[in-house]
CSV table of C-alpha atoms and ligand atoms in Angstrom, one decimal:
chain,number,residue,atom,x,y,z
A,1,UNK,CA,7.9,25.4,-25.5
A,2,UNK,CA,9.9,24.3,-23.1
A,3,UNK,CA,9.0,20.9,-21.1
A,4,UNK,CA,9.9,21.9,-17.2
A,5,UNK,CA,10.6,18.6,-14.7
A,6,UNK,CA,9.2,18.6,-11.5
A,7,UNK,CA,10.3,16.5,-8.5
A,8,UNK,CA,7.6,15.1,-6.8
A,9,UNK,CA,7.5,13.7,-3.0
A,10,UNK,CA,6.8,10.0,-2.3
A,11,UNK,CA,2.4,8.8,-1.3
A,12,UNK,CA,2.0,10.1,1.6
A,13,UNK,CA,-1.1,7.3,2.0
A,14,UNK,CA,1.0,4.8,1.2
A,15,UNK,CA,3.7,5.6,3.2
A,16,UNK,CA,1.2,6.0,6.4
A,17,UNK,CA,0.3,2.3,6.0
A,18,UNK,CA,4.0,0.9,4.9
A,19,UNK,CA,5.4,2.4,8.1
A,20,UNK,CA,2.0,0.8,10.3
A,21,UNK,CA,2.3,-2.6,8.8
A,22,UNK,CA,6.0,-2.7,8.8
A,23,UNK,CA,6.3,-2.3,12.5
A,24,UNK,CA,4.0,-5.3,13.1
A,25,UNK,CA,5.5,-7.2,10.6
A,26,UNK,CA,7.1,-10.5,11.4
A,27,UNK,CA,10.7,-9.4,9.8
A,28,UNK,CA,12.5,-6.7,8.5
A,29,UNK,CA,10.3,-4.0,5.5
A,30,UNK,CA,12.9,-2.6,3.5
A,31,UNK,CA,10.9,0.7,1.7
A,32,UNK,CA,12.2,2.6,-1.2
A,33,UNK,CA,11.0,6.0,-1.7
A,34,UNK,CA,8.9,6.5,1.9
A,35,UNK,CA,7.9,9.8,2.6
A,36,UNK,CA,9.3,12.8,4.7
A,37,UNK,CA,6.9,14.7,5.3
A,38,UNK,CA,5.8,16.0,8.5
A,39,UNK,CA,3.0,14.0,8.8
A,40,UNK,CA,4.3,10.3,7.5
A,41,UNK,CA,7.2,11.7,10.1
A,42,UNK,CA,4.8,11.9,13.2
A,43,UNK,CA,3.9,8.4,11.9
A,44,UNK,CA,7.2,7.4,12.7
A,45,UNK,CA,8.1,9.0,15.7
A,46,UNK,CA,4.8,7.3,17.8
A,47,UNK,CA,6.0,4.0,16.5
A,48,UNK,CA,9.4,5.0,17.5
A,49,UNK,CA,7.5,5.0,21.1
A,50,UNK,CA,5.2,1.5,20.8
A,51,UNK,CA,9.2,0.4,20.7
A,52,UNK,CA,9.5,-0.1,16.8
A,53,UNK,CA,13.0,0.2,15.7
A,54,UNK,CA,13.5,1.8,12.0
A,55,UNK,CA,16.4,4.0,10.3
A,56,UNK,CA,15.5,6.3,7.5
A,57,UNK,CA,18.0,7.7,5.3
A,58,UNK,CA,17.1,9.7,1.9
A,59,UNK,CA,14.1,8.5,1.5
A,60,UNK,CA,15.2,4.8,2.4
A,61,UNK,CA,13.1,2.8,5.7
A,62,UNK,CA,14.1,0.4,7.1
A,63,UNK,CA,11.5,-0.9,9.6
A,64,UNK,CA,13.0,-3.7,12.3
A,65,UNK,CA,8.6,-5.5,12.3
A,66,UNK,CA,7.9,-6.7,15.7
A,67,UNK,CA,5.1,-8.6,14.6
A,68,UNK,CA,1.4,-8.2,15.5
A,69,UNK,CA,2.4,-8.6,19.3
A,70,UNK,CA,5.6,-6.7,20.0
A,71,UNK,CA,4.5,-3.2,20.2
A,72,UNK,CA,5.2,-1.7,23.8
A,73,UNK,CA,3.8,0.6,26.4
A,74,UNK,CA,4.6,4.0,25.6
A,75,UNK,CA,5.6,6.5,28.7
A,76,UNK,CA,3.8,9.3,26.9
A,77,UNK,CA,1.1,10.4,25.0
A,78,UNK,CA,1.3,9.3,21.4
A,79,UNK,CA,1.2,12.9,19.4
A,80,UNK,CA,0.2,12.8,16.2
A,81,UNK,CA,0.6,16.6,15.0
A,82,UNK,CA,-1.4,17.4,12.2
A,83,UNK,CA,-1.5,13.9,10.7
A,84,UNK,CA,-5.9,12.7,10.7
A,85,UNK,CA,-4.4,9.8,9.4
A,86,UNK,CA,-2.3,9.5,11.9
A,87,UNK,CA,-4.9,9.5,14.4
A,88,UNK,CA,-7.4,7.6,12.9
A,89,UNK,CA,-4.7,3.9,12.0
A,90,UNK,CA,-3.2,4.4,15.1
A,91,UNK,CA,-6.5,4.1,17.1
A,92,UNK,CA,-7.2,1.0,15.2
A,93,UNK,CA,-4.1,-0.3,16.0
A,94,UNK,CA,-4.3,0.6,19.1
A,95,UNK,CA,-7.5,-0.2,20.3
A,96,UNK,CA,-6.3,-4.5,21.0
A,97,UNK,CA,-3.1,-4.6,22.4
A,98,UNK,CA,-2.8,-5.2,25.9
A,99,UNK,CA,-1.3,-1.8,27.1
A,100,UNK,CA,-3.7,1.3,27.6
A,101,UNK,CA,-2.6,4.6,25.6
A,102,UNK,CA,-3.8,8.2,25.1
A,103,UNK,CA,-2.7,10.0,21.5
A,104,UNK,CA,-3.4,13.8,21.1
A,105,UNK,CA,-2.4,15.8,18.2
A,106,UNK,CA,-1.8,19.5,17.5
A,107,UNK,CA,-5.0,22.7,17.2
A,108,UNK,CA,-6.6,21.8,14.0
A,109,UNK,CA,-6.0,17.9,14.5
A,110,UNK,CA,-7.3,18.3,18.0
A,111,UNK,CA,-11.0,19.9,16.6
A,112,UNK,CA,-11.5,16.9,13.9
A,113,UNK,CA,-14.1,14.4,13.8
A,114,UNK,CA,-12.9,11.2,15.7
A,115,UNK,CA,-16.5,9.4,16.6
A,116,UNK,CA,-16.7,8.2,13.2
A,117,UNK,CA,-13.3,5.7,14.0
A,118,UNK,CA,-14.9,5.3,17.6
A,119,UNK,CA,-18.0,3.5,16.5
A,120,UNK,CA,-17.1,1.0,14.6
A,121,UNK,CA,-14.0,0.2,17.2
A,122,UNK,CA,-16.3,-0.1,20.0
A,123,UNK,CA,-18.9,-2.4,18.0
A,124,UNK,CA,-15.9,-4.4,17.9
A,125,UNK,CA,-15.5,-4.1,21.5
A,126,UNK,CA,-12.9,-1.6,21.8
A,127,UNK,CA,-12.7,0.5,25.1
A,128,UNK,CA,-12.2,4.0,23.8
A,129,UNK,CA,-12.8,7.6,25.4
A,130,UNK,CA,-13.2,10.8,23.4
A,131,UNK,CA,-13.5,14.5,24.9
A,132,UNK,CA,-16.3,15.7,25.5
A,133,UNK,CA,-17.1,16.9,21.9
A,134,UNK,CA,-16.0,13.6,20.1
A,135,UNK,CA,-12.4,15.0,19.2
A,136,UNK,CA,-8.8,14.3,20.5
A,137,UNK,CA,-7.2,13.1,22.9
A,138,UNK,CA,-8.0,9.8,22.2
A,139,UNK,CA,-8.0,7.6,25.3
A,140,UNK,CA,-7.5,3.8,23.9
A,141,UNK,CA,-8.0,0.9,27.3
A,142,UNK,CA,-6.7,-2.2,25.6
A,143,UNK,CA,-9.2,-4.6,25.0
A,144,UNK,CA,-9.6,-8.1,23.2
A,145,UNK,CA,-11.7,-7.3,20.1
A,146,UNK,CA,-14.2,-9.4,17.9
A,147,UNK,CA,-14.8,-8.7,14.1
A,148,UNK,CA,-17.7,-7.4,12.8
A,149,UNK,CA,-19.7,-7.0,9.5
A,150,UNK,CA,-20.2,-2.8,9.6
A,151,UNK,CA,-21.8,-0.3,6.9
A,152,UNK,CA,-20.3,2.4,6.8
A,153,UNK,CA,-22.1,5.8,7.4
A,154,UNK,CA,-19.6,8.5,6.3
A,155,UNK,CA,-17.3,7.9,2.9
A,156,UNK,CA,-13.3,7.7,4.0
A,157,UNK,CA,-10.6,5.0,3.6
A,158,UNK,CA,-8.9,6.6,6.8
A,159,UNK,CA,-11.6,4.9,9.2
A,160,UNK,CA,-12.2,2.0,6.7
A,161,UNK,CA,-8.6,1.5,6.9
A,162,UNK,CA,-8.4,1.7,10.9
A,163,UNK,CA,-11.0,-1.2,10.9
A,164,UNK,CA,-8.7,-3.1,8.6
A,165,UNK,CA,-6.1,-2.5,11.2
A,166,UNK,CA,-7.8,-3.4,14.4
A,167,UNK,CA,-8.8,-6.6,12.7
A,168,UNK,CA,-5.6,-7.7,12.9
A,169,UNK,CA,-6.8,-8.7,16.3
A,170,UNK,CA,-9.9,-9.5,16.1
A,171,UNK,CA,-10.2,-12.1,12.6
A,172,UNK,CA,-11.8,-10.7,9.6
A,173,UNK,CA,-14.3,-7.7,9.7
A,174,UNK,CA,-16.8,-7.3,6.5
A,175,UNK,CA,-16.9,-3.4,6.0
A,176,UNK,CA,-19.3,-2.1,2.8
A,177,UNK,CA,-19.6,1.1,1.1
A,178,UNK,CA,-21.4,2.5,-0.9
A,179,UNK,CA,-18.2,4.6,-3.2
A,180,UNK,CA,-15.2,3.1,-4.1
A,181,UNK,CA,-12.6,5.0,-1.5
A,182,UNK,CA,-8.3,4.9,-1.9
A,183,UNK,CA,-7.8,1.1,-1.6
A,184,UNK,CA,-3.9,1.4,-0.5
A,185,UNK,CA,-4.8,-0.7,2.4
A,186,UNK,CA,-6.5,-3.9,0.6
A,187,UNK,CA,-3.3,-3.1,-1.7
A,188,UNK,CA,-1.0,-3.3,0.9
A,189,UNK,CA,-3.4,-6.4,2.7
A,190,UNK,CA,-2.3,-8.2,-0.3
A,191,UNK,CA,1.5,-8.2,-0.3
A,192,UNK,CA,1.6,-8.2,3.5
A,193,UNK,CA,0.0,-11.8,3.5
A,194,UNK,CA,2.3,-12.8,1.0
A,195,UNK,CA,5.8,-11.3,2.5
A,196,UNK,CA,7.5,-13.9,4.9
A,197,UNK,CA,11.0,-12.0,6.6
A,198,UNK,CA,11.7,-9.8,4.5
A,199,UNK,CA,9.3,-7.6,2.7
A,200,UNK,CA,10.3,-4.8,0.3
A,201,UNK,CA,8.3,-2.0,-1.0
A,202,UNK,CA,9.0,0.9,-3.5
A,203,UNK,CA,6.3,3.5,-3.3
A,204,UNK,CA,4.7,5.3,-6.2
A,205,UNK,CA,5.4,9.4,-6.0
A,206,UNK,CA,2.2,11.5,-4.6
A,207,UNK,CA,-0.7,12.2,-7.3
A,208,UNK,CA,-2.0,14.6,-4.8
A,209,UNK,CA,0.8,16.7,-4.8
A,210,UNK,CA,1.3,16.0,-8.3
A,211,UNK,CA,-2.1,18.3,-8.8
A,212,UNK,CA,-1.0,21.1,-8.0
A,213,UNK,CA,2.2,21.3,-11.2
A,214,UNK,CA,-0.8,19.3,-13.6
A,215,UNK,CA,-2.9,22.8,-12.6
A,216,UNK,CA,0.2,24.7,-13.7
A,217,UNK,CA,1.1,23.0,-16.5
A,218,UNK,CA,-2.2,23.1,-17.9
A,219,UNK,CA,-3.0,26.9,-16.8
A,220,UNK,CA,0.3,28.6,-17.7
A,221,UNK,CA,0.4,30.8,-20.2
A,222,UNK,CA,4.1,30.8,-20.2
A,223,UNK,CA,4.9,28.2,-22.4
A,224,UNK,CA,6.0,25.1,-20.9
A,225,UNK,CA,5.3,22.1,-20.3
A,226,UNK,CA,5.4,20.0,-17.0
A,227,UNK,CA,6.9,16.8,-16.5
A,228,UNK,CA,6.0,14.4,-13.4
A,229,UNK,CA,8.0,11.3,-13.1
A,230,UNK,CA,6.9,7.7,-11.3
A,231,UNK,CA,3.4,9.2,-10.3
A,232,UNK,CA,1.2,7.0,-8.4
A,233,UNK,CA,-2.2,6.3,-10.6
A,234,UNK,CA,-4.6,3.8,-8.8
A,235,UNK,CA,-8.0,5.0,-9.9
A,236,UNK,CA,-9.0,5.2,-6.7
A,237,UNK,CA,-6.6,8.6,-7.2
A,238,UNK,CA,-7.1,9.7,-10.3
A,239,UNK,CA,-10.9,10.6,-10.3
A,240,UNK,CA,-9.3,14.3,-11.0
A,241,UNK,CA,-7.8,13.3,-14.3
A,242,UNK,CA,-10.3,12.3,-15.3
A,243,UNK,CA,-12.9,16.0,-14.5
A,244,UNK,CA,-9.9,17.6,-15.9
A,245,UNK,CA,-8.9,16.0,-19.1
A,246,UNK,CA,-13.0,16.5,-19.6
A,247,UNK,CA,-12.3,20.5,-18.7
A,248,UNK,CA,-10.0,19.8,-21.8
A,249,UNK,CA,-6.6,19.6,-20.5
A,250,UNK,CA,-3.8,17.9,-22.6
A,251,UNK,CA,-2.2,15.4,-20.6
A,252,UNK,CA,0.2,12.6,-21.9
A,253,UNK,CA,0.7,9.2,-19.8
A,254,UNK,CA,3.6,7.1,-20.4
A,255,UNK,CA,5.4,4.0,-19.1
A,256,UNK,CA,3.0,2.5,-17.3
A,257,UNK,CA,4.0,0.1,-14.3
A,258,UNK,CA,3.3,-1.1,-11.2
A,259,UNK,CA,5.7,-0.7,-8.1
A,260,UNK,CA,3.7,-3.6,-6.3
A,261,UNK,CA,0.3,-3.3,-7.1
A,262,UNK,CA,0.2,0.2,-7.3
A,263,UNK,CA,-0.2,1.4,-10.6
A,264,UNK,CA,2.6,4.7,-11.7
A,265,UNK,CA,3.0,6.0,-14.7
A,266,UNK,CA,4.7,9.4,-16.2
A,267,UNK,CA,2.6,12.6,-17.0
A,268,UNK,CA,3.5,15.4,-19.3
A,269,UNK,CA,1.3,17.8,-19.3
A,270,UNK,CA,0.7,20.5,-21.7
A,271,UNK,CA,-1.0,24.0,-21.6
A,272,UNK,CA,-4.5,23.9,-22.6
A,273,UNK,CA,-7.9,25.7,-22.4
A,274,UNK,CA,-10.4,24.7,-20.4
A,275,UNK,CA,-14.4,24.8,-19.3
A,276,UNK,CA,-15.7,23.8,-16.2
A,277,UNK,CA,-17.5,20.7,-16.4
A,278,UNK,CA,-20.3,18.9,-13.8
A,279,UNK,CA,-18.8,17.5,-10.5
A,280,UNK,CA,-20.5,13.7,-10.3
A,281,UNK,CA,-21.1,13.4,-7.0
A,282,UNK,CA,-19.9,9.5,-6.9
A,283,UNK,CA,-16.4,11.0,-7.9
A,284,UNK,CA,-15.6,12.9,-5.4
A,285,UNK,CA,-14.3,10.4,-2.6
A,286,UNK,CA,-11.7,10.2,-4.3
A,287,UNK,CA,-10.4,13.4,-5.5
A,288,UNK,CA,-11.4,15.5,-2.2
A,289,UNK,CA,-8.5,16.5,-1.4
A,290,UNK,CA,-7.5,17.6,-5.2
A,291,UNK,CA,-10.8,20.2,-4.5
A,292,UNK,CA,-9.0,22.9,-3.2
A,293,UNK,CA,-6.4,23.1,-6.6
A,294,UNK,CA,-9.6,21.9,-9.0
A,295,UNK,CA,-11.1,25.0,-7.9
A,296,UNK,CA,-8.5,27.0,-9.0
A,297,UNK,CA,-8.0,25.8,-12.4
A,298,UNK,CA,-11.8,26.2,-12.4
A,299,UNK,CA,-10.6,30.2,-12.0
A,300,UNK,CA,-8.9,29.9,-15.0
A,301,UNK,CA,-11.2,28.2,-17.3
A,302,UNK,CA,-14.6,28.9,-18.7
A,303,UNK,CA,-18.2,29.1,-17.3
A,304,UNK,CA,-19.5,28.1,-13.8
A,305,UNK,CA,-17.6,26.6,-11.5
A,306,UNK,CA,-20.1,24.5,-9.3
A,307,UNK,CA,-19.7,22.3,-6.4
A,308,UNK,CA,-22.0,19.9,-4.7
A,309,UNK,CA,-21.6,17.1,-2.1
A,310,UNK,CA,-18.7,18.0,-0.4
A,311,UNK,CA,-19.2,18.5,3.1
A,312,UNK,CA,-16.6,16.8,3.9
A,313,UNK,CA,-13.8,19.4,3.3
A,314,UNK,CA,-15.7,20.8,6.2
A,315,UNK,CA,-13.7,18.7,8.4
A,316,UNK,CA,-10.1,18.2,6.6
A,317,UNK,CA,-6.6,20.0,8.7
A,318,UNK,CA,-9.0,23.6,8.5
A,319,UNK,CA,-12.6,23.6,6.7
A,320,UNK,CA,-11.4,24.1,2.7
A,321,UNK,CA,-15.2,25.3,2.2
A,322,UNK,CA,-14.6,28.3,3.9
A,323,UNK,CA,-10.7,29.0,3.3
A,324,UNK,CA,-11.5,28.7,-0.4
A,325,UNK,CA,-14.5,31.0,0.0
A,326,UNK,CA,-11.4,33.9,1.8
A,327,UNK,CA,-9.3,33.0,-1.5
A,328,UNK,CA,-12.8,33.7,-4.1
A,329,UNK,CA,-13.8,36.8,-2.0
A,330,UNK,CA,-9.7,38.5,-1.7
A,331,UNK,CA,-10.3,37.5,-5.4
A,332,UNK,CA,-13.8,39.6,-6.3
A,333,UNK,CA,-15.0,37.1,-7.6
A,334,UNK,CA,-18.9,36.8,-8.1
A,335,UNK,CA,-19.2,33.8,-5.8
A,336,UNK,CA,-21.9,31.7,-3.3
A,337,UNK,CA,-20.9,30.0,-0.3
A,338,UNK,CA,-22.8,26.1,0.1
A,339,UNK,CA,-22.8,24.8,3.3
A,340,UNK,CA,-21.4,21.4,1.0
A,341,UNK,CA,-19.8,23.4,-1.7
A,342,UNK,CA,-19.6,26.4,-3.6
A,343,UNK,CA,-20.1,27.8,-7.1
A,344,UNK,CA,-18.6,30.6,-7.9
A,345,UNK,CA,-18.1,33.0,-12.0
A,346,UNK,CA,-14.2,32.5,-13.2
A,347,UNK,CA,-12.7,35.7,-13.6
A,348,UNK,CA,-9.1,36.8,-14.2
A,349,UNK,CA,-9.6,40.5,-13.5
A,350,UNK,CA,-7.3,40.4,-10.5
A,351,UNK,CA,-6.2,43.7,-8.3
A,352,UNK,CA,-3.5,43.3,-6.7
A,353,UNK,CA,-3.4,41.3,-3.4
A,354,UNK,CA,-2.0,39.3,-0.6
A,355,UNK,CA,-3.5,36.0,0.2
A,356,UNK,CA,-3.2,35.5,3.6
A,357,UNK,CA,-0.9,32.9,5.7
A,358,UNK,CA,-2.7,29.6,6.2
A,359,UNK,CA,-1.8,26.3,8.4
A,360,UNK,CA,-3.2,24.2,5.7
A,361,UNK,CA,-1.1,22.1,3.9
A,362,UNK,CA,-3.3,22.0,0.4
A,363,UNK,CA,-4.5,25.3,0.7
A,364,UNK,CA,-1.1,26.7,0.7
A,365,UNK,CA,-0.1,25.1,-2.3
A,366,UNK,CA,-3.4,25.6,-4.2
A,367,UNK,CA,-2.8,29.5,-3.2
A,368,UNK,CA,0.6,29.5,-4.0
A,369,UNK,CA,0.3,27.6,-8.0
A,370,UNK,CA,-2.2,30.4,-7.9
A,371,UNK,CA,0.1,33.3,-7.4
A,372,UNK,CA,2.4,31.7,-10.1
A,373,UNK,CA,-0.8,31.7,-12.3
A,374,UNK,CA,-1.6,35.4,-11.4
A,375,UNK,CA,1.0,37.1,-14.0
A,376,UNK,CA,2.6,39.0,-10.4
A,377,UNK,CA,-0.9,39.7,-9.3
A,378,UNK,CA,-2.0,37.6,-6.2
A,379,UNK,CA,1.2,37.4,-3.6
A,380,UNK,CA,1.3,34.9,-1.6
A,381,UNK,CA,4.6,34.2,0.5
A,382,UNK,CA,4.8,31.9,3.8
A,383,UNK,CA,4.0,28.3,2.4
A,384,UNK,CA,5.7,26.5,5.3
A,385,UNK,CA,3.0,24.5,6.3
A,386,UNK,CA,3.2,22.2,2.8
A,387,UNK,CA,6.0,20.1,4.4
A,388,UNK,CA,3.0,18.5,5.7
A,389,UNK,CA,2.7,16.5,2.1
A,390,UNK,CA,5.1,18.4,0.3
A,391,UNK,CA,8.9,19.0,2.0
A,392,UNK,CA,10.8,20.1,-1.4
A,393,UNK,CA,7.6,22.7,-2.6
A,394,UNK,CA,9.5,25.7,-2.1
A,395,UNK,CA,11.9,24.7,-4.0
A,396,UNK,CA,10.2,23.1,-6.9
A,397,UNK,CA,8.6,26.8,-6.8
A,398,UNK,CA,11.3,28.9,-6.6
A,399,UNK,CA,12.3,26.7,-10.0
A,400,UNK,CA,8.8,27.5,-12.0
A,401,UNK,CA,9.7,31.5,-10.6
A,402,UNK,CA,13.0,31.9,-11.7
A,403,UNK,CA,13.0,30.3,-14.7
A,404,UNK,CA,10.4,33.2,-15.1
A,405,UNK,CA,12.0,36.4,-13.9
B,501,LIG,C1,-6.7,9.3,3.5
B,501,LIG,C2,-8.0,9.3,3.4
B,501,LIG,C3,-9.0,10.8,3.5
B,501,LIG,C4,-7.7,11.5,2.6
B,501,LIG,C5,-6.7,12.1,3.7
B,501,LIG,C6,-6.0,10.3,3.3
B,501,LIG,C7,-6.1,8.7,3.8
B,501,LIG,O1,-9.8,11.4,3.7
B,501,LIG,O2,-8.7,12.9,2.7
B,501,LIG,O3,-5.6,12.9,3.5
B,501,LIG,O4,-4.6,8.2,3.7
B,501,LIG,O5,-7.1,6.9,3.6
B,501,LIG,P1,-11.1,10.7,4.2
B,501,LIG,O6,-10.8,8.8,3.9
B,501,LIG,O7,-11.3,11.0,6.1
B,501,LIG,O8,-12.1,10.7,3.7
């Protein structure tokens, strides 16, 4: 059996955090393996407009931190592009400044819910205005903040991180939540508070990007094994691994180590026979970004696929429940769309079809993997939007395609 090594992008979630923390650090931050995906470039370009100086060569980012009180009033609106993480984190960062600012985003981001972040920040005394329907543009009138004790109504790592970032300017807030969603901010905060003048940090490769190739490795009928190096294996991100292993996936993990406080390891994925299993609702926040590709694996597995309690998918870059059920319809699957998920009976009796273009990176990459697995029946051509999180996805995709002829 041949093994193909796939190159992964650096972790997007951690890159956003490190760029923001490095900007308010009292000294220089040197980041090895920073993601140059479009979303992280949106964060960097906003920070640049706030007076932050940095250099980015290959994937080494050097940031000249301005300290907590050194950011400057921007001369224009801060454009967060397609990135919800950029917008929510920067709202937290800017709420406690001594200047006003405005955050804007692209068409998709301008439709996404922002009250969830404004609500706790307002309790902290932030002065923020949204448009009528609770969306961007976000007008932030810098004000003095106070700490809060907050029980989160929406299980969101982005919202918690926004409160944690705002808390730099208020003193520590107490935040409680029911599930254990991604904890990168807590882990980075530990390093950040210890670092002095020079902060060095190495970012793992992105687990969510790895999930596309994990599914290809599991479901391919071409006798290919997939090898992925230095994959971030933070347990608050890897519920997807738990689920696919329970489905029957053969995955070996080697060379486990730490990059800072973040666990990483190498993965070797072998073709495996899989059956669909229950996706326990407590796991949903830990695999929310992997659901599109998990449902593609579901199509190639035995037994009914059922997803519930995942209505958060409706407010991602696109309504991912609707985008996925459109794919099931195109594949002529027997499916049902539910308000918080969907169900379908797997079948690989595809007729020749071309899947629609999409502006959503995870739907595009899921469609691309589906096309690789369909033995030429399902076509998907335009995965430009993959660059939002995975700049070299097309290159890696072609590597497999050319190998298989
Ligand atoms: C992210 C948290 C998740 C995830 C997003 C990135 C983060 O969003 O879907 O892609 O970096 O904190 P929510 O926390 O809003 O669910």
